[in-house]
Coordinates of C-alpha atoms and ligand atoms in Angstrom, one line a residue:
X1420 CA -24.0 -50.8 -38.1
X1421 CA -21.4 -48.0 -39.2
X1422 CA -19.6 -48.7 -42.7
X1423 CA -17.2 -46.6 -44.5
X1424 CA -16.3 -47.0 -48.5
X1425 CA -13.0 -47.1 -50.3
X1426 CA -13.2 -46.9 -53.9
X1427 CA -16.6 -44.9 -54.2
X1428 CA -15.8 -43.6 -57.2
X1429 CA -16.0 -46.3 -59.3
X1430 CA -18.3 -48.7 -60.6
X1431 CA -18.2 -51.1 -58.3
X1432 CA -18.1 -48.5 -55.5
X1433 CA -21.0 -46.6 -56.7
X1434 CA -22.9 -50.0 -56.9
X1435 CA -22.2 -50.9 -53.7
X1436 CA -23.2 -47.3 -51.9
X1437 CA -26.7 -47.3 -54.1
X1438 CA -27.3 -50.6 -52.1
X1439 CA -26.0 -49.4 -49.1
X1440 CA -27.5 -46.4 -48.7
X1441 CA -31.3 -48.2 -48.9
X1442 CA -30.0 -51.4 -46.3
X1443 CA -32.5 -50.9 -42.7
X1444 CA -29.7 -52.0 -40.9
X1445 CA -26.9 -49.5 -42.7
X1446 CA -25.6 -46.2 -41.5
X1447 CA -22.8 -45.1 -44.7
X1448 CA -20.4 -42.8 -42.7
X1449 CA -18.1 -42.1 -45.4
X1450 CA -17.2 -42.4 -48.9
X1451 CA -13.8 -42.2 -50.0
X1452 CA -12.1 -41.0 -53.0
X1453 CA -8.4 -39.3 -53.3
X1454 CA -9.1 -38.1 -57.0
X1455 CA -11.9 -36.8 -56.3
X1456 CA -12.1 -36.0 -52.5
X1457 CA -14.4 -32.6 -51.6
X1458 CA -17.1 -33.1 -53.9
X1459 CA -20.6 -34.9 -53.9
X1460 CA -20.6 -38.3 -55.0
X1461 CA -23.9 -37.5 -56.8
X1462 CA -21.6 -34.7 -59.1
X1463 CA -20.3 -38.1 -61.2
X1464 CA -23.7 -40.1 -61.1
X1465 CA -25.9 -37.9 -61.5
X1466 CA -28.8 -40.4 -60.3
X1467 CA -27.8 -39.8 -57.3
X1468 CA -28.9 -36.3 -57.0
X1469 CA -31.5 -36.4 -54.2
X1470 CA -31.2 -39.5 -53.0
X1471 CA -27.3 -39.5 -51.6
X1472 CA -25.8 -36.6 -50.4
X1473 CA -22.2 -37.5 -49.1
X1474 CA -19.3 -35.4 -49.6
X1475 CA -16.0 -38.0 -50.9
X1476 CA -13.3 -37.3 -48.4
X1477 CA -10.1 -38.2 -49.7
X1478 CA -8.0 -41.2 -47.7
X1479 CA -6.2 -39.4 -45.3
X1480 CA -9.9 -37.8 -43.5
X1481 CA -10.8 -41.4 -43.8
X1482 CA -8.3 -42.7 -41.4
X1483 CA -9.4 -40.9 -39.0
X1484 CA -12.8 -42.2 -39.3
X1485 CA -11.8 -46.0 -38.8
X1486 CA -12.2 -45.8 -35.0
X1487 CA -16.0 -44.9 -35.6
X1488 CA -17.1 -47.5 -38.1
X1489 CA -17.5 -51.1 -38.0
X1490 CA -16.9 -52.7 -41.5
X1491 CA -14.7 -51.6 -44.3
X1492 CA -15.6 -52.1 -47.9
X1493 CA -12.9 -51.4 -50.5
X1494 CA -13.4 -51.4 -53.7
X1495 CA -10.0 -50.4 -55.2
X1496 CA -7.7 -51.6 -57.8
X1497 CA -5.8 -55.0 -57.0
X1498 CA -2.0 -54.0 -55.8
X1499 CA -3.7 -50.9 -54.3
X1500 CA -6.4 -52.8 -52.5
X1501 CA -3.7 -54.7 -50.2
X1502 CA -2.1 -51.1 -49.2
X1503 CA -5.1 -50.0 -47.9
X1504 CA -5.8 -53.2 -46.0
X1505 CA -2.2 -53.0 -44.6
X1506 CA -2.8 -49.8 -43.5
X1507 CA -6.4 -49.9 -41.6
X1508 CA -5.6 -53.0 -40.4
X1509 CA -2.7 -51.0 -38.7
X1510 CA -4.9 -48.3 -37.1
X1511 CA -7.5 -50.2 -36.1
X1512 CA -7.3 -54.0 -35.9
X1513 CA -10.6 -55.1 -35.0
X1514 CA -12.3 -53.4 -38.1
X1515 CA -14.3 -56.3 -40.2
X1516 CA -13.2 -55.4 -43.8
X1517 CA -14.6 -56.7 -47.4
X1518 CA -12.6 -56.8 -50.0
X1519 CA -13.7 -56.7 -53.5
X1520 CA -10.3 -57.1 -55.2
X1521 CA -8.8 -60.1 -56.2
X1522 CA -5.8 -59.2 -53.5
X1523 CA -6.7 -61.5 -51.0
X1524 CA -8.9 -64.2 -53.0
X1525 CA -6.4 -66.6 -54.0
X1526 CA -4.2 -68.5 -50.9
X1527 CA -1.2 -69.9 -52.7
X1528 CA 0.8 -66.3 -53.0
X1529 CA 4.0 -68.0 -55.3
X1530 CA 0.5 -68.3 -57.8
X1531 CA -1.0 -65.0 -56.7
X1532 CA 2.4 -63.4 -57.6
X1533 CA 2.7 -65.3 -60.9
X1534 CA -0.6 -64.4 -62.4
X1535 CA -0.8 -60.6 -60.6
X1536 CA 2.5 -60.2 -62.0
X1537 CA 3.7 -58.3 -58.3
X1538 CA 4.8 -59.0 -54.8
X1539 CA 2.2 -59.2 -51.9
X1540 CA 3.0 -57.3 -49.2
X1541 CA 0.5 -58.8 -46.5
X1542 CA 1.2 -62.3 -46.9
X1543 CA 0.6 -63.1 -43.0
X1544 CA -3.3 -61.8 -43.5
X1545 CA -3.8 -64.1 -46.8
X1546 CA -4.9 -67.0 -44.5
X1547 CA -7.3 -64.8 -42.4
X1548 CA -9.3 -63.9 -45.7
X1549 CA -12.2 -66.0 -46.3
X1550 CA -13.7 -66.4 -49.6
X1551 CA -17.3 -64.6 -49.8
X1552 CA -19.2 -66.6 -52.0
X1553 CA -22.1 -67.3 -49.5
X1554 CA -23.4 -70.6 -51.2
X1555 CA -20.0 -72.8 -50.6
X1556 CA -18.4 -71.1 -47.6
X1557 CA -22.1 -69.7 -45.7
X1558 CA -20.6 -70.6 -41.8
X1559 CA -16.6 -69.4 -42.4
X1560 CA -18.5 -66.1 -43.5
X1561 CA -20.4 -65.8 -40.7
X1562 CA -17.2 -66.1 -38.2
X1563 CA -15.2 -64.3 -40.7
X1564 CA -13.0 -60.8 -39.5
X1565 CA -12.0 -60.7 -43.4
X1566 CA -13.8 -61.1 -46.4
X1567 CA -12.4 -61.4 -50.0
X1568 CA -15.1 -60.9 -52.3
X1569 CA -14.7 -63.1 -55.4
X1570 CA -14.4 -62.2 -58.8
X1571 CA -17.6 -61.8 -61.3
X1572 CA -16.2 -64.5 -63.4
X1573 CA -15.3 -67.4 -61.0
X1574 CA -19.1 -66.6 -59.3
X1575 CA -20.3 -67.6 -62.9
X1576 CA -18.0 -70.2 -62.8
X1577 CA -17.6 -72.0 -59.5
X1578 CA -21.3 -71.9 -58.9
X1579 CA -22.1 -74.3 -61.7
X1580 CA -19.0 -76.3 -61.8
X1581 CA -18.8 -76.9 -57.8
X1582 CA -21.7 -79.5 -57.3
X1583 CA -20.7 -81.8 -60.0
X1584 CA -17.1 -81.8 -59.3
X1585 CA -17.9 -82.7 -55.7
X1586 CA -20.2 -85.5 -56.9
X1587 CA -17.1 -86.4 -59.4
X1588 CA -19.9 -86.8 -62.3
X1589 CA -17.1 -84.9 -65.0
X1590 CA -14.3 -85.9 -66.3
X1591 CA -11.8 -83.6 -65.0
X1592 CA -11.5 -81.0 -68.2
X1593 CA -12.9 -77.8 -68.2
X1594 CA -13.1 -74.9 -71.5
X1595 CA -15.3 -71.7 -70.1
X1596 CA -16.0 -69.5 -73.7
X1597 CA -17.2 -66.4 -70.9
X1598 CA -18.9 -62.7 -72.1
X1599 CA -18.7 -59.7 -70.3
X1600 CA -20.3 -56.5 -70.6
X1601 CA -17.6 -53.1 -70.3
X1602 CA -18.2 -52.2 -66.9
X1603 CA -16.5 -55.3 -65.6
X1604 CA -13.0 -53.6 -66.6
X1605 CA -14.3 -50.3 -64.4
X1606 CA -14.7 -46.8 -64.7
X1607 CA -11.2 -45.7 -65.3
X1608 CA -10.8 -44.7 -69.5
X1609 CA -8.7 -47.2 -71.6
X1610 CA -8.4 -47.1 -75.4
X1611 CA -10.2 -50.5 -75.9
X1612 CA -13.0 -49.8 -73.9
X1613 CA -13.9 -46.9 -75.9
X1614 CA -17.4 -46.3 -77.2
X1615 CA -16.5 -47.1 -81.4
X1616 CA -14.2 -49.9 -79.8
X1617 CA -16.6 -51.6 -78.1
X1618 CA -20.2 -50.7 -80.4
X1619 CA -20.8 -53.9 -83.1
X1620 CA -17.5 -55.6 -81.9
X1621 CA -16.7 -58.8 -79.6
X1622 CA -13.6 -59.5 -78.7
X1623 CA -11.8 -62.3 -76.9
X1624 CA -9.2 -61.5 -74.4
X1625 CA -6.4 -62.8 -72.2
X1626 CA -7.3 -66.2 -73.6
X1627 CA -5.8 -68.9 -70.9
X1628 CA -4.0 -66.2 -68.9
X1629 CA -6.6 -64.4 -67.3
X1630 CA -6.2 -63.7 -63.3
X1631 CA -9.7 -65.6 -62.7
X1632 CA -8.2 -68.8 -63.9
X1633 CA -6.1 -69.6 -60.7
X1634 CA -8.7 -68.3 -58.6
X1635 CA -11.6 -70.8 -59.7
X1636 CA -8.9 -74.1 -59.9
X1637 CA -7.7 -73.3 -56.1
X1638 CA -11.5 -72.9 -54.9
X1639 CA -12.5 -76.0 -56.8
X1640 CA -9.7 -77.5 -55.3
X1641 CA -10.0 -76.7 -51.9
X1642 CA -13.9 -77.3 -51.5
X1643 CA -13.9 -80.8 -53.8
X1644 CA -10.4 -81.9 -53.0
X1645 CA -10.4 -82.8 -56.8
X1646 CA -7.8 -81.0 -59.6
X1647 CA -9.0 -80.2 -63.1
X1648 CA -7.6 -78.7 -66.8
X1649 CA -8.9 -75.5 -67.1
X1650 CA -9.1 -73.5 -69.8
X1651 CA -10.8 -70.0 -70.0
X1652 CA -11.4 -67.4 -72.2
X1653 CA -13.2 -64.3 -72.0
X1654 CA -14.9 -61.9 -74.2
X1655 CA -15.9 -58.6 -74.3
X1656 CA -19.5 -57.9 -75.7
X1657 CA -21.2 -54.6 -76.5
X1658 CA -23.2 -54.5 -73.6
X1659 CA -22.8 -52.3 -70.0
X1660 CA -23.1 -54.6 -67.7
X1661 CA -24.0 -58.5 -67.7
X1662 CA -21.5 -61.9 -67.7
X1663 CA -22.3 -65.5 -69.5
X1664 CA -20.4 -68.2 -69.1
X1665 CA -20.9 -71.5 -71.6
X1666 CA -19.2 -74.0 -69.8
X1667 CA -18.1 -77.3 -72.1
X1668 CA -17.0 -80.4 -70.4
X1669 CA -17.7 -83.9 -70.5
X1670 CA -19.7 -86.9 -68.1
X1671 CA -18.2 -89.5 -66.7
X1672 CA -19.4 -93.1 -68.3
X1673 CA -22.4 -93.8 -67.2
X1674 CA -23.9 -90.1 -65.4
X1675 CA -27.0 -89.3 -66.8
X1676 CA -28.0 -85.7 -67.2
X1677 CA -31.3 -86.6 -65.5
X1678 CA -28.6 -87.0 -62.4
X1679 CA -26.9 -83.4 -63.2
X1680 CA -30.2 -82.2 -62.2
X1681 CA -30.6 -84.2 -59.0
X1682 CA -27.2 -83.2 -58.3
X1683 CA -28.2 -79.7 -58.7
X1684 CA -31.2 -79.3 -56.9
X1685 CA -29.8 -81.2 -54.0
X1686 CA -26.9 -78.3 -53.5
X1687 CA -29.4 -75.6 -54.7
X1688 CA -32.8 -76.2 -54.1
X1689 CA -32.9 -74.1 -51.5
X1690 CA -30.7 -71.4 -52.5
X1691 CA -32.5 -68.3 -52.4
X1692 CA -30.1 -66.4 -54.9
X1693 CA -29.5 -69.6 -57.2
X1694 CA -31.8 -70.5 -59.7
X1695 CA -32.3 -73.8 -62.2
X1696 CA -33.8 -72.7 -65.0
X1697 CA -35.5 -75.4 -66.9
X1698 CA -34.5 -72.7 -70.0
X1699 CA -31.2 -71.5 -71.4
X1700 CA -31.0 -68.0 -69.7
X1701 CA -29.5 -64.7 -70.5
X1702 CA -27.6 -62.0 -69.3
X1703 CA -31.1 -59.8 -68.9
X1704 CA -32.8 -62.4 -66.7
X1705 CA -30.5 -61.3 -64.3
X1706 CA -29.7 -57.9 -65.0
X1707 CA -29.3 -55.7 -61.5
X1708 CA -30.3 -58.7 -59.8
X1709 CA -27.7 -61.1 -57.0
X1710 CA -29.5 -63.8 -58.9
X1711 CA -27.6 -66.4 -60.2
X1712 CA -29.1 -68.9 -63.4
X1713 CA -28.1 -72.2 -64.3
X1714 CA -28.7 -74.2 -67.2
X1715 CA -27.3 -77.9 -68.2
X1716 CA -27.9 -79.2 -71.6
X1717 CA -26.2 -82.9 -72.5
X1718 CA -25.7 -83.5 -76.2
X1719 CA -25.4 -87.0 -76.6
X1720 CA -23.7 -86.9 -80.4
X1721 CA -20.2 -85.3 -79.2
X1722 CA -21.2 -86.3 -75.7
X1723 CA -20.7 -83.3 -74.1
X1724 CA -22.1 -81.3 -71.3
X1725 CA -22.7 -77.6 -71.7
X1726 CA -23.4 -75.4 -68.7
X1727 CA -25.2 -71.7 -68.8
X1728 CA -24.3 -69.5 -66.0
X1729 CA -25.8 -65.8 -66.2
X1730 CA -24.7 -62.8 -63.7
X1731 CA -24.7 -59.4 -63.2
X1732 CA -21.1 -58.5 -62.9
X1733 CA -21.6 -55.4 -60.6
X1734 CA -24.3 -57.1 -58.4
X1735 CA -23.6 -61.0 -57.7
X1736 CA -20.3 -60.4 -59.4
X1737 CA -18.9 -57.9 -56.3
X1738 CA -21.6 -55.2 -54.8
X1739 CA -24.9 -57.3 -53.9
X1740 CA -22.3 -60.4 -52.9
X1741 CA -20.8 -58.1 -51.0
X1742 CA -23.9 -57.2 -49.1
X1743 CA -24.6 -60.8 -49.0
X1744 CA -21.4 -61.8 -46.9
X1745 CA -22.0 -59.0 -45.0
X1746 CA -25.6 -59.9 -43.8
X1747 CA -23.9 -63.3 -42.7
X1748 CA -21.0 -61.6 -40.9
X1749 CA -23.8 -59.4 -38.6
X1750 CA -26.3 -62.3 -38.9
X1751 CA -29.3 -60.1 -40.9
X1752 CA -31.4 -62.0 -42.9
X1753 CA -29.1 -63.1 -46.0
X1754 CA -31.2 -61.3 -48.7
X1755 CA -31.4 -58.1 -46.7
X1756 CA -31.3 -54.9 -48.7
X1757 CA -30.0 -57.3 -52.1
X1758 CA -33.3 -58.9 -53.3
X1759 CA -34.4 -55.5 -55.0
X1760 CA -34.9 -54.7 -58.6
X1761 CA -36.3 -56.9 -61.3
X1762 CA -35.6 -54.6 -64.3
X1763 CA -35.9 -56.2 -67.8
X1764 CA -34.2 -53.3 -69.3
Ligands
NAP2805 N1 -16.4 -53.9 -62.3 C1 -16.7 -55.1 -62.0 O1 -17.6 -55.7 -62.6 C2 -16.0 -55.9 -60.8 C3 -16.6 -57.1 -60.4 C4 -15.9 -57.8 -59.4 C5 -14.8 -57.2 -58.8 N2 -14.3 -56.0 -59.2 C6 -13.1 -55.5 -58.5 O2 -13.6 -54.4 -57.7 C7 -12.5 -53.5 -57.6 C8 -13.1 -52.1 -58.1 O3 -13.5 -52.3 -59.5 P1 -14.2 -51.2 -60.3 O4 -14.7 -51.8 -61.5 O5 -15.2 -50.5 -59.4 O6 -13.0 -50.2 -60.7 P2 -13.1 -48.7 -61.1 O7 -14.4 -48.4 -61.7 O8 -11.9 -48.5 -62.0 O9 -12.9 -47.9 -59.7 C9 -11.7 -48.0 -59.0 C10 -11.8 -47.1 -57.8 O10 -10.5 -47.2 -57.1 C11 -10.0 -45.9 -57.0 N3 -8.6 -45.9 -57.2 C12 -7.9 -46.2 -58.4 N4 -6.6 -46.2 -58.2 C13 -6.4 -45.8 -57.0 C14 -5.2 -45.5 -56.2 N5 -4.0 -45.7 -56.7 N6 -5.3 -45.1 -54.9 C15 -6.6 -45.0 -54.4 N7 -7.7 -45.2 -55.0 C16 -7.6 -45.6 -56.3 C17 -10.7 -45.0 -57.9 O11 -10.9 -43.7 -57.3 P3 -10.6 -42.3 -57.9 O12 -10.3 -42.5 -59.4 O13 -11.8 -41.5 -57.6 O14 -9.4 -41.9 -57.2 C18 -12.1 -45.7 -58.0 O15 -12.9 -45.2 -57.0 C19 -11.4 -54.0 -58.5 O16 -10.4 -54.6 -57.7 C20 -12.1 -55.0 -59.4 O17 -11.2 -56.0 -59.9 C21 -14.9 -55.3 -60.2

């Protein structure tokens, strides 16, 4: 199958190509940048060099490629995601397209325009989007035209929280204290991302306002029919790449935490991405992996439930997920191409 790239450039992007590039069933016919349209891809990452030999062509040459691909990945900024979807879908309409953005992610628009702070302007195609995390929505994907990719943190989120709001074991109150490693704010330079920002320093952020908030209440709605407070707060830790999230929350009288693992095994146990660990994990256990690792500890003196959920945010958090819904959408083998490197370090 013939795919084309928006967003190559950045992190994300350049995730996603290095995976593509080595899928059997993969032909990458272009790569798209306007910045930086006319060069190699491998000038910026240099481990490249060798192995990938694409010239970025800038948006306008990649128009008139649409007729001769198949799938669409972008991987551009939200707001500037949705033009580009507006404007393939436009020239060619029977294009499959994954989004990684959080443009199409979230179905109730009056909340998508609250918390993204602008105006949708494809409002008809929000229902078409189906949300690509594989483990919750597996057949949808596989009939889907249009994927939105979800967001790093909901994956670490809604993955551990889903089975046990289904099962209505929790009282319905939710605090995520989440980490998150630089590259999860991109490529592009900003002043608080610098090097001696960011070296010996942690740093909470957007504390009960950030975009993922809506996003993981709406898909926790729809899939468990069940509301919750949420509360959420991110950090950012000194690391490149990597998310945590220590989810606190409370069982209802009378669950057992020998029944949170039941619970879990029943909706996992046959995951091939998801694992139990019988351990609290970190972020290195799945670093460059689409492996997913969950932990539940009870503590019975403030009674309170804590969950671990580990990530990588460039691999199950957009790239590797990516790859995943698309192996459903063209029915390959789910793990195809994704279940690659086991890197400690
Ligand atoms: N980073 C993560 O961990 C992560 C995880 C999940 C989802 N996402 C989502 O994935 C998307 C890409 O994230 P990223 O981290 O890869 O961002 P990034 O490193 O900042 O890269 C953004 C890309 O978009 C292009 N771009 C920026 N503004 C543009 C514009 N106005 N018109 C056309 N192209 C433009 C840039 O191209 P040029 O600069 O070359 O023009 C670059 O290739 C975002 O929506 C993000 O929220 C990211």
């Amino acid at each position: 199958m013939k795919v084309g790239v928006y967003g190559a450039t950045g992190y994300g992007g350049m995730q996603l190509i290095t995976l593509l590039q080595r899928h059997p069933e993969v032909s990458l016919e272009f790569i798209s940048s306007n910045s930086h349209s006319g060069i190699p891809l491998s000038n910026l990452y240099k481990k490249l060099t060798g192995r990938l030999s694409h010239i970025l062509i800038d948006s306008e040459e990649a128009k008139a490629r649409l007729e001769s691909v198949d799938l669409i990945f972008l991987a551009l900024p939200h707001g500037v995601s949705m033009s580009y979807v507006k404007e393939i879908i436009a020239i060619n309409p029977h294009l499959k397209i994954i989004d990684l953005s959080g443009d199409f992610r979230i179905q109730n628009l009056q909340i998508y325009e609250e918390w993204y702070g602008f105006d949708h302007i494809l409002k008809e195609k929000v229902p078409e989007f189906v949300y690509g995390l594989p483990e919750l929505f597996r057949e949808k994907i596989k009939k889907a035209q249009y994927i939105a990719n979800p967001g790093c943190f909901p994956t670490s989120m809604i993955l551990p929280l889903y089975p046990l709001m289904d099962q209505g074991v929790l009282e319905p109150r939710v605090i995520v204290d989440a980490k998150t490693g630089v590259s999860g704010a991109g490529r592009k330079a900003k002043e608080q991302f610098l090097f001696s920002e960011v070296q010996d320093n942690t740093y909470a952020y957007n504390t009960g306002r950030h975009r993922h908030s809506p996003e993981v209440v709406e898909i926790i709605r729809e899939t468990t029919g069940k509301t919750m407070e949420f509360l959420f707060s991110p950090h950012i830790v000194p690391s490149s790449r990597g998310i945590y999230s220590t989810i606190y929350t409370t069982l209802r009288e009378g669950v057992t935490p020998e029944e949170i693992n039941a619970i879990y095994q029943t909706y996992y146990g046959n995951e091939a991405f998801i694992e139990l660990t019988p351990f609290i994990p970190s972020t290195k256990d799945v670093n460059r992996s689409n492996r997913v690792f969950i932990h539940s500890f009870h503590d019975p003196l403030s009674k309170t439930l804590i969950l671990f959920s580990t990530i990588d945010n460039l691999m199950k958090g957009a790239s590797s997920q990516a790859i995943q819904n698309m192996n459903l959408m063209w029915g390959f083998d789910e793990t195809l191409g994704i279940d690659t490197d086991y890197y400690y370090l």
